[in-house]
């Protein structure tokens, strides 16, 4: 362990503080302001510990937490792509790949490989851990949408069909959490008129 290695890691730790400045489009539970990427990641990491028993498959909880804490770091350079931004989604993959190359190359090589592999695993949806992490990545905004009175859905004129398309794979990580979200977060906001039911 050299001093140069430590300095490089500490510089990276300083760099990732920028995640706190990446604003998302989901209001916090009080509906007063939008959350940022770091708040989103922290919230899901704790939820992973609390909700891991509801995964469809047995998961390594530390791996799930690691995936969740790492997966949005690339947005420091790529920016957050809004879930319903169709134009932004066309370039999202390329922007995030370039951001991953730029970001993780700033770590010592062994750590760059380790952290980049976590990001790749999340993106590939292949492991039980990545599937459960994706479920939480979708479940957490639904929880906040409902807690904030459906404010962002109402303001954006969101439709149920959009929401279902966005969450088409949510049940792959946890059928139980997806069903809970539909019944307890989505349906009440439809009934209140905050989410447009455009499905016959």
XYZ file of C-alpha atoms in Angstrom:
200
model
C 0.000 0.000 0.000
C 1.612 3.213 -1.163
C 0.813 6.796 -0.317
C 0.127 7.466 -4.009
C -2.489 4.705 -4.040
C -4.177 6.144 -0.958
C -4.175 9.633 -2.486
C -5.768 8.273 -5.667
C -8.528 6.533 -3.707
C -9.168 9.617 -1.571
C -9.383 11.769 -4.710
C -11.994 9.365 -6.069
C -13.913 9.595 -2.787
C -13.919 13.375 -3.194
C -15.009 13.080 -6.817
C -18.044 10.931 -6.056
C -19.362 13.627 -3.730
C -20.621 15.108 -7.017
C -23.359 12.460 -7.005
C -25.089 14.616 -4.399
C -25.537 17.305 -7.064
C -27.234 15.036 -9.625
C -30.918 15.842 -9.297
C -33.589 13.272 -10.004
C -37.250 13.852 -10.923
C -38.744 12.234 -7.824
C -39.909 14.350 -4.913
C -38.894 13.474 -1.375
C -41.656 12.111 0.826
C -42.765 15.580 1.957
C -43.192 16.690 -1.663
C -41.126 19.834 -1.050
C -38.019 19.160 -3.141
C -36.575 16.641 -5.565
C -34.165 13.989 -4.332
C -30.615 13.623 -5.598
C -28.774 10.516 -6.772
C -26.889 10.024 -3.500
C -30.105 10.138 -1.475
C -31.663 7.662 -3.876
C -28.708 5.270 -3.534
C -28.621 5.511 0.265
C -32.353 4.884 0.529
C -32.194 1.769 -1.643
C -29.135 0.410 0.163
C -30.992 0.468 3.478
C -34.093 -0.957 1.800
C -31.988 -3.834 0.434
C -31.035 -4.807 3.977
C -34.635 -4.578 5.175
C -36.404 -6.169 2.196
C -33.977 -8.867 1.024
C -36.284 -11.650 2.256
C -38.724 -10.601 -0.476
C -36.317 -11.284 -3.326
C -37.495 -14.010 -5.710
C -34.169 -15.764 -5.158
C -31.745 -15.892 -2.259
C -29.323 -12.981 -2.591
C -26.031 -11.829 -1.136
C -27.249 -8.662 0.599
C -23.813 -7.014 0.617
C -23.602 -7.544 -3.142
C -27.045 -5.983 -3.629
C -26.060 -2.998 -1.471
C -22.808 -2.650 -3.429
C -24.636 -2.696 -6.768
C -27.077 -0.055 -5.583
C -24.377 2.247 -4.230
C -22.324 2.042 -7.422
C -24.887 1.914 -10.223
C -25.669 5.639 -10.527
C -22.145 6.992 -9.977
C -21.718 7.270 -13.749
C -24.405 9.967 -13.715
C -21.756 12.326 -12.311
C -20.621 12.575 -15.946
C -23.599 11.207 -17.896
C -26.354 13.019 -16.015
C -29.598 11.460 -14.861
C -31.763 10.231 -17.712
C -35.389 10.837 -16.787
C -37.425 7.641 -16.932
C -39.875 9.154 -19.427
C -37.396 11.075 -21.596
C -37.625 9.121 -24.848
C -34.964 11.199 -26.619
C -32.574 10.958 -23.689
C -32.993 7.190 -23.507
C -31.739 6.849 -27.096
C -28.256 8.002 -26.052
C -28.296 6.851 -22.432
C -26.335 3.633 -22.912
C -23.539 5.287 -24.895
C -23.310 8.227 -22.501
C -23.172 5.959 -19.469
C -20.574 3.614 -20.995
C -18.325 6.581 -21.758
C -18.914 7.917 -18.249
C -18.032 4.542 -16.711
C -14.774 4.425 -18.671
C -13.893 7.941 -17.547
C -14.975 7.533 -13.926
C -13.589 4.159 -12.961
C -10.254 4.746 -14.719
C -9.500 7.245 -11.961
C -9.144 4.427 -9.422
C -6.124 2.164 -8.959
C -6.412 -0.616 -11.535
C -7.557 -3.397 -9.170
C -10.277 -1.208 -7.665
C -11.265 0.097 -11.092
C -11.875 -3.501 -12.202
C -13.785 -4.321 -9.002
C -16.093 -1.310 -9.048
C -16.606 -1.367 -12.818
C -17.569 -5.040 -12.601
C -20.295 -4.142 -10.093
C -21.641 -1.512 -12.487
C -21.542 -3.985 -15.372
C -23.321 -6.627 -13.289
C -26.128 -4.214 -12.477
C -26.488 -3.258 -16.126
C -26.591 -6.877 -17.332
C -29.579 -8.031 -15.190
C -27.975 -11.492 -15.040
C -27.557 -12.299 -11.353
C -30.237 -12.618 -8.660
C -28.574 -9.654 -6.949
C -28.787 -7.417 -10.007
C -32.420 -8.354 -10.596
C -33.320 -7.539 -6.996
C -31.316 -4.302 -7.182
C -33.305 -3.307 -10.284
C -36.552 -4.064 -8.483
C -35.514 -1.748 -5.655
C -34.417 0.879 -8.180
C -37.992 0.885 -9.463
C -39.761 0.296 -6.134
C -38.151 3.221 -4.296
C -39.441 5.937 -6.677
C -42.925 4.414 -6.560
C -42.832 4.573 -2.765
C -41.821 8.250 -2.893
C -44.356 9.074 -5.599
C -47.110 7.800 -3.343
C -45.631 9.360 -0.169
C -45.457 12.763 -1.886
C -49.089 12.568 -2.995
C -48.305 11.655 -6.590
C -46.992 15.171 -7.193
C -44.500 14.373 -9.960
C -46.959 12.072 -11.731
C -49.632 14.749 -11.587
C -47.298 17.494 -12.775
C -45.993 15.337 -15.619
C -49.391 14.016 -16.698
C -48.050 10.487 -16.297
C -50.119 7.585 -17.608
C -50.418 4.067 -16.232
C -49.245 2.595 -19.545
C -45.967 4.548 -19.239
C -45.508 3.345 -15.691
C -46.125 -0.287 -16.592
C -43.688 -0.077 -19.496
C -41.067 1.460 -17.207
C -41.626 -1.340 -14.687
C -42.001 -4.205 -17.150
C -39.167 -6.166 -15.519
C -39.673 -5.126 -11.884
C -41.160 -8.464 -10.852
C -38.017 -10.321 -12.022
C -36.295 -9.399 -8.767
C -39.298 -9.542 -6.467
C -42.823 -10.469 -7.414
C -43.921 -9.612 -3.877
C -42.566 -6.060 -3.968
C -43.995 -5.388 -7.416
C -47.444 -6.585 -6.341
C -47.195 -4.510 -3.163
C -46.277 -1.429 -5.178
C -49.161 -1.908 -7.602
C -51.682 -2.265 -4.799
C -50.338 0.269 -2.303
C -48.534 2.936 -4.358
C -49.923 2.899 -7.886
C -53.629 2.100 -7.474
C -54.252 4.750 -4.787
C -52.732 7.439 -7.029
C -54.959 6.318 -9.916
C -57.964 6.633 -7.628
C -56.889 10.142 -6.578
C -56.443 11.198 -10.223
C -52.682 11.718 -9.922
C -51.929 8.929 -12.406
C -54.005 8.593 -15.562
C -55.439 5.118 -16.114
C -55.256 4.792 -19.891
C -55.558 1.005 -19.951
C -58.955 -0.491 -20.740
